[in-house]
Amino acid sequence: MTTVIEHGGGVWSIKVPIPDNPLGHTLVHLLDTDRGPVLVDTGWDDPDSWDALAAGLVACGTAVEDLLGVLVTHHHPDHHGLSGRVREVSGAWIAMHAADAHVVRRTREQVPARWLDYLTGKLAAAGAPDEHLAPLRAARSSGRMRTLPGLNAALPDREIVPGELLDLAGRRLRAIWTPGHTPGHVCLHLDEEHPTGRPGRGRLFSGDHLLPGITPHIGLYEDPDDADAGAGDPLGDYLDSLERIGRLGAAEVLPAHQHAFTESRARVDELLAHHEARLRDLRALLSGPLTPWQIAERMEWNRPWEQIPHGSRTIAVSEAEAHLRRLVKLGLAEAVPGSEPVTYQAV
């Protein structure tokens, strides 16, 4: 069943399912312009997802063939996945921030074996046990490596430049760079009066940056060929981005998951407090030296560590490392010199 919500003022959302994922769906937004309809994100590359998107567009009074363009908030496959098929059917342009466009190009060019070697080495350095590394090593040696998701997504042909009004006839839409969840994540600010007259500064397509009941994943920006990859601070980037969005004062937020909501400043404050508490708890764990893997095992997740599957444990360790890196940047923790695998302790 296709679910479409009309938000007024030429804006709709379409629920596009994500297969085998607890998130359930991506909210793909449709924005009317004087030259034709534009999508914000596209959904996962899956036949059922495509059917839901196509049927949703018809329910909004248009069709895939009529689309003028696609604005991609970030490169993840539940947002960018169907862009290639959309462009194939409609000829639509695809726009993305340069930092995430770089990730798309890199993924397309990456040899899977190179990525597995990098990931295995990185996890070993973080203290992952042999039983976690064994499936990665087996996949590398067998040559039977799964295709990375998102390889059918379009290579972007336009750049979203933060601060500039996007070239959308009859609309005032401006990108705000909000790195953290990905290096090139953008929120899109529809700087127009709210259709119901709600006080505040327009509406915000927030992607995954600001969600009503979920804390987005903050991991490390992985690039096997980037010698300076360890110098970044993605959690610090995310917290700074949250502050920027909080100051905006949007009347309504239209996120990519869950549901539209108001009171963006209150939600920003909740997320800032969440990460402050998490950093405080993490520092308390570091009374003695621990590897990133040991830290991840002890952190609080949405289920016990024993129930977290293999791939999600890799993501959890990445998030633990992002928080560790933030503590190091703040001068509250440091790596223990000479430790292998590397351990950290509070200072």
Coordinates of C-alpha atoms in Angstrom, one line a residue:
M1 CA 0.0 0.0 0.0
T2 CA 1.4 3.3 -1.1
T3 CA 1.4 6.0 1.6
V4 CA 1.5 9.6 0.5
I5 CA 1.2 12.7 2.7
E6 CA 0.4 16.1 1.4
H7 CA 2.2 18.8 3.5
G8 CA 0.8 21.8 1.6
G9 CA 2.4 24.4 -0.5
G10 CA 3.5 22.0 -3.2
V11 CA 5.2 19.5 -0.9
W12 CA 4.4 15.8 -0.5
S13 CA 6.1 12.8 1.2
I14 CA 6.1 9.2 -0.1
K15 CA 6.9 6.2 2.0
V16 CA 9.4 4.1 0.1
P17 CA 10.2 0.8 1.9
I18 CA 13.7 -0.3 2.9
P19 CA 13.9 -4.1 2.6
D20 CA 14.8 -6.1 5.7
N21 CA 15.6 -3.0 7.8
P22 CA 14.0 -1.9 11.1
L23 CA 13.7 1.7 9.8
G24 CA 11.0 0.4 7.6
H25 CA 11.0 3.2 5.0
T26 CA 12.5 6.3 3.6
L27 CA 10.3 9.4 3.3
V28 CA 11.0 10.7 -0.2
H29 CA 9.8 14.2 -0.6
L30 CA 8.3 15.7 -3.7
L31 CA 8.6 19.5 -4.3
D32 CA 6.7 21.3 -7.1
T33 CA 8.6 23.9 -9.0
D34 CA 7.6 26.2 -11.9
R35 CA 9.6 24.0 -14.3
G36 CA 8.6 20.6 -13.0
P37 CA 8.6 18.3 -9.9
V38 CA 11.8 17.6 -8.0
L39 CA 12.6 14.8 -5.5
V40 CA 14.4 15.1 -2.3
D41 CA 16.1 11.6 -2.1
T42 CA 14.9 8.5 -3.9
G43 CA 14.9 5.5 -1.7
W44 CA 16.6 2.1 -1.7
D45 CA 17.3 0.3 -5.0
D46 CA 14.8 -2.5 -4.8
P47 CA 11.8 -3.5 -7.0
D48 CA 9.3 -3.0 -4.3
S49 CA 10.8 0.3 -3.4
W50 CA 10.7 1.4 -7.1
D51 CA 7.0 0.4 -7.3
A52 CA 6.2 2.4 -4.2
L53 CA 8.0 5.5 -5.5
A54 CA 6.3 5.3 -8.9
A55 CA 2.9 4.7 -7.4
G56 CA 3.4 7.5 -4.9
L57 CA 4.3 10.0 -7.6
V58 CA 1.1 9.1 -9.5
A59 CA -0.9 9.6 -6.3
C60 CA 0.7 13.1 -6.1
G61 CA -0.5 13.8 -9.7
T62 CA 2.8 13.3 -11.5
A63 CA 5.0 10.4 -12.7
V64 CA 8.7 9.4 -12.7
E65 CA 8.9 10.5 -16.4
D66 CA 7.9 14.0 -15.4
L67 CA 10.7 14.5 -12.8
L68 CA 13.0 17.5 -13.4
G69 CA 15.7 16.6 -10.9
V70 CA 16.7 14.9 -7.7
L71 CA 18.3 16.6 -4.6
V72 CA 20.2 14.0 -2.6
T73 CA 20.7 14.8 1.1
H74 CA 23.5 12.2 1.4
H75 CA 25.0 9.2 -0.4
H76 CA 23.6 6.3 1.7
P77 CA 21.7 3.7 -0.4
D78 CA 18.3 4.3 1.3
H79 CA 18.5 7.9 0.0
H80 CA 20.5 7.7 -3.2
G81 CA 19.8 4.1 -4.3
L82 CA 17.1 4.7 -6.9
S83 CA 18.6 7.8 -8.5
G84 CA 20.1 5.9 -11.4
R85 CA 16.8 4.4 -12.4
V86 CA 15.0 7.7 -11.9
R87 CA 17.5 9.4 -14.3
E88 CA 17.2 6.5 -16.8
V89 CA 13.5 6.9 -17.0
S90 CA 13.1 10.7 -16.7
G91 CA 16.5 12.2 -17.7
A92 CA 16.4 14.1 -14.4
W93 CA 19.6 15.8 -13.1
I94 CA 21.1 14.5 -9.9
A95 CA 22.5 16.9 -7.4
M96 CA 24.7 16.2 -4.3
H97 CA 27.3 17.9 -2.1
A98 CA 30.8 17.5 -3.4
A99 CA 32.1 15.6 -0.4
D100 CA 29.4 12.9 -0.8
A101 CA 29.8 12.9 -4.6
H102 CA 33.4 12.0 -4.0
V103 CA 32.3 9.0 -1.9
V104 CA 30.0 7.9 -4.7
R105 CA 32.8 8.0 -7.3
R106 CA 35.2 6.4 -4.9
T107 CA 32.8 3.5 -4.2
R108 CA 32.2 3.0 -7.9
E109 CA 35.9 2.8 -8.6
Q110 CA 36.9 0.8 -5.4
V111 CA 38.1 -2.8 -5.8
P112 CA 36.2 -4.8 -3.2
A113 CA 39.4 -6.7 -2.1
R114 CA 41.1 -3.3 -1.4
W115 CA 38.2 -2.3 0.9
L116 CA 38.2 -5.6 2.7
D117 CA 41.9 -5.5 3.4
Y118 CA 41.5 -1.9 4.7
L119 CA 38.5 -2.8 6.9
T120 CA 40.1 -6.0 8.3
G121 CA 43.3 -4.1 9.2
K122 CA 41.4 -1.3 10.8
L123 CA 39.2 -3.6 12.9
A124 CA 42.3 -5.6 14.0
A125 CA 44.0 -2.3 15.1
A126 CA 40.8 -1.5 17.1
G127 CA 41.1 -4.8 19.0
A128 CA 38.5 -6.9 17.1
P129 CA 38.7 -10.6 18.0
D130 CA 39.6 -13.2 15.5
E131 CA 36.1 -14.6 15.3
H132 CA 34.9 -11.2 14.0
L133 CA 37.7 -10.9 11.5
A134 CA 37.4 -14.5 10.2
P135 CA 34.4 -13.9 7.9
L136 CA 36.1 -10.8 6.3
R137 CA 39.3 -12.8 5.7
A138 CA 37.3 -15.7 4.3
A139 CA 35.5 -13.4 1.9
R140 CA 38.8 -11.9 0.8
S141 CA 40.5 -15.3 0.2
S142 CA 37.5 -16.9 -1.6
G143 CA 37.0 -14.0 -3.9
R144 CA 33.3 -14.3 -3.4
M145 CA 32.7 -10.8 -2.1
R146 CA 29.2 -9.3 -1.9
T147 CA 28.6 -6.3 -4.1
L148 CA 28.4 -3.1 -2.2
P149 CA 24.9 -1.5 -2.1
G150 CA 24.4 1.6 -4.1
L151 CA 26.5 0.7 -7.2
N152 CA 23.4 1.3 -9.4
A153 CA 22.9 4.8 -8.0
A154 CA 23.7 7.7 -10.4
L155 CA 26.9 9.6 -10.5
P156 CA 25.8 13.1 -9.6
D157 CA 25.9 15.6 -12.4
R158 CA 25.2 18.7 -10.4
E159 CA 26.7 20.0 -7.1
I160 CA 24.7 21.3 -4.2
V161 CA 26.6 24.3 -2.9
P162 CA 25.8 25.3 0.7
G163 CA 24.5 28.8 1.2
E164 CA 23.4 29.3 -2.4
L165 CA 19.8 29.3 -3.5
L166 CA 19.2 26.2 -5.6
D167 CA 18.1 26.7 -9.2
L168 CA 14.5 25.8 -8.7
A169 CA 12.1 28.2 -10.5
G170 CA 9.4 29.6 -8.2
R171 CA 11.0 28.2 -5.0
R172 CA 13.4 29.5 -2.3
L173 CA 15.4 26.5 -1.4
R174 CA 18.9 26.8 0.2
A175 CA 21.3 24.0 1.3
I176 CA 22.9 23.9 4.7
W177 CA 26.0 21.8 5.0
T178 CA 25.5 19.4 8.0
P179 CA 28.4 17.0 8.1
G180 CA 28.5 14.2 10.7
H181 CA 26.3 11.4 9.5
T182 CA 28.2 11.6 6.2
P183 CA 30.9 14.1 5.2
G184 CA 28.6 15.8 2.6
H185 CA 25.2 15.6 4.3
V186 CA 23.0 18.6 3.6
C187 CA 19.7 19.8 4.9
L188 CA 17.5 21.8 2.5
H189 CA 15.8 24.9 3.9
L190 CA 12.6 25.9 2.1
D191 CA 12.7 29.6 3.0
E192 CA 9.1 30.3 2.4
E193 CA 6.1 31.0 4.6
H194 CA 4.6 27.9 6.1
P195 CA 1.4 27.0 4.3
T196 CA -0.6 27.0 7.5
G197 CA 1.1 30.3 8.8
R198 CA 2.9 28.4 11.5
P199 CA 5.5 30.8 13.1
G200 CA 9.2 30.1 12.3
R201 CA 11.6 30.1 9.4
G202 CA 10.0 28.0 6.7
R203 CA 10.4 24.2 6.5
L204 CA 13.5 22.0 6.6
F205 CA 14.1 18.8 4.7
S206 CA 16.5 17.3 7.2
G207 CA 17.5 14.0 5.7
D208 CA 19.0 11.9 8.5
H209 CA 20.6 14.9 10.4
L210 CA 17.6 15.7 12.5
L211 CA 15.0 12.9 13.2
P212 CA 12.2 13.0 15.7
G213 CA 13.0 9.9 17.6
I214 CA 16.2 8.4 16.3
T215 CA 19.8 9.4 16.9
P216 CA 21.6 9.1 13.6
H217 CA 24.8 7.0 13.3
I218 CA 28.0 9.0 13.7
G219 CA 30.9 6.9 12.5
L220 CA 34.3 7.6 10.8
Y221 CA 34.6 8.8 7.2
E222 CA 36.4 5.8 5.8
D223 CA 38.7 6.3 2.8
P224 CA 41.4 3.6 2.3
D225 CA 43.5 6.0 0.2
D226 CA 43.3 9.0 2.5
A227 CA 46.5 9.3 4.6
D228 CA 44.8 12.0 6.8
A229 CA 41.6 10.1 7.4
G230 CA 42.4 9.8 11.1
A231 CA 42.6 13.5 11.6
G232 CA 38.9 14.3 11.3
D233 CA 36.3 14.7 14.1
P234 CA 32.9 13.6 12.6
L235 CA 31.1 13.8 16.0
G236 CA 32.4 17.4 16.5
D237 CA 31.2 18.2 12.9
Y238 CA 27.8 16.7 13.8
L239 CA 27.4 18.7 17.0
D240 CA 28.4 21.9 15.3
S241 CA 25.9 21.2 12.5
L242 CA 23.2 20.6 15.1
E243 CA 23.8 23.9 16.6
R244 CA 23.5 25.6 13.2
I245 CA 20.2 23.9 12.6
G246 CA 18.9 24.8 16.0
R247 CA 19.6 28.5 15.4
L248 CA 17.7 28.3 12.1
G249 CA 14.3 28.0 13.9
A250 CA 12.4 26.2 11.2
A251 CA 8.6 26.1 11.6
E252 CA 8.5 22.4 10.6
V253 CA 11.0 19.7 9.9
L254 CA 10.4 17.1 7.2
P255 CA 12.9 14.3 7.9
A256 CA 13.7 11.2 5.8
H257 CA 12.5 8.8 8.4
Q258 CA 9.6 8.5 10.9
H259 CA 7.4 11.6 10.6
A260 CA 7.3 15.4 10.2
F261 CA 7.6 17.4 13.4
T262 CA 7.9 20.9 14.9
E263 CA 9.9 22.2 17.8
S264 CA 13.2 21.6 16.1
R265 CA 15.2 23.6 18.7
A266 CA 13.9 21.2 21.5
R267 CA 14.9 18.2 19.4
V268 CA 18.4 19.6 18.8
D269 CA 18.8 20.2 22.5
E270 CA 17.8 16.6 23.2
L271 CA 20.5 15.3 20.8
L272 CA 23.2 17.6 22.2
A273 CA 22.4 16.4 25.7
H274 CA 22.4 12.7 24.5
H275 CA 25.9 13.0 23.1
E276 CA 27.2 15.0 26.1
A277 CA 26.0 12.2 28.3
R278 CA 27.5 9.6 26.1
L279 CA 30.9 11.3 26.1
R280 CA 30.7 11.6 29.9
D281 CA 29.9 7.9 30.2
L282 CA 32.6 6.9 27.8
R283 CA 35.2 8.9 29.7
A284 CA 34.1 7.1 32.9
L285 CA 34.8 3.8 31.2
L286 CA 38.3 4.9 30.4
S287 CA 39.6 4.6 34.0
G288 CA 41.9 1.9 32.6
P289 CA 43.2 1.4 29.1
L290 CA 40.6 -0.1 26.7
T291 CA 40.7 -0.8 22.9
P292 CA 37.9 0.7 20.8
W293 CA 36.4 -2.8 20.5
Q294 CA 36.3 -3.2 24.3
I295 CA 34.7 0.2 24.6
A296 CA 32.0 -0.6 22.1
E297 CA 31.3 -3.8 24.0
R298 CA 30.7 -1.7 27.2
M299 CA 28.7 1.1 25.6
E300 CA 24.9 1.2 25.7
W301 CA 23.2 0.3 22.5
N302 CA 19.6 -0.5 21.5
R303 CA 20.1 -4.1 22.5
P304 CA 22.7 -6.2 24.4
W305 CA 26.1 -6.6 22.6
E306 CA 25.5 -10.4 22.3
Q307 CA 22.5 -9.7 20.2
I308 CA 24.1 -7.3 17.8
P309 CA 24.9 -9.0 14.4
H310 CA 28.3 -9.0 12.8
G311 CA 27.9 -6.0 10.4
S312 CA 26.2 -3.9 13.1
R313 CA 29.2 -4.6 15.5
T314 CA 31.5 -3.1 12.9
I315 CA 29.3 0.0 12.7
A316 CA 29.2 0.2 16.5
V317 CA 33.0 0.1 16.8
S318 CA 33.1 3.0 14.2
E319 CA 30.7 5.0 16.3
A320 CA 32.7 4.3 19.5
E321 CA 35.9 5.5 17.7
A322 CA 34.1 8.7 16.6
H323 CA 33.3 9.4 20.2
L324 CA 36.8 8.5 21.3
R325 CA 38.2 10.9 18.7
R326 CA 36.0 13.6 20.1
L327 CA 37.3 13.0 23.7
V328 CA 40.9 13.2 22.3
K329 CA 40.1 16.5 20.5
L330 CA 38.7 17.9 23.8
G331 CA 41.9 16.8 25.7
L332 CA 39.9 14.3 27.9
A333 CA 41.4 11.1 26.6
E334 CA 44.5 9.9 24.8
A335 CA 45.9 6.8 23.1
V336 CA 48.4 4.8 25.3
P337 CA 51.8 5.1 23.6
G338 CA 53.1 1.9 22.1
S339 CA 49.8 -0.1 22.7
E340 CA 48.9 -2.7 20.0
P341 CA 46.1 -3.0 19.4
V342 CA 45.7 0.7 20.3
T343 CA 44.2 1.4 23.8
Y344 CA 42.8 4.6 25.2
Q345 CA 42.5 6.0 28.7
A346 CA 41.1 9.2 30.3
V347 CA 43.3 12.1 31.2

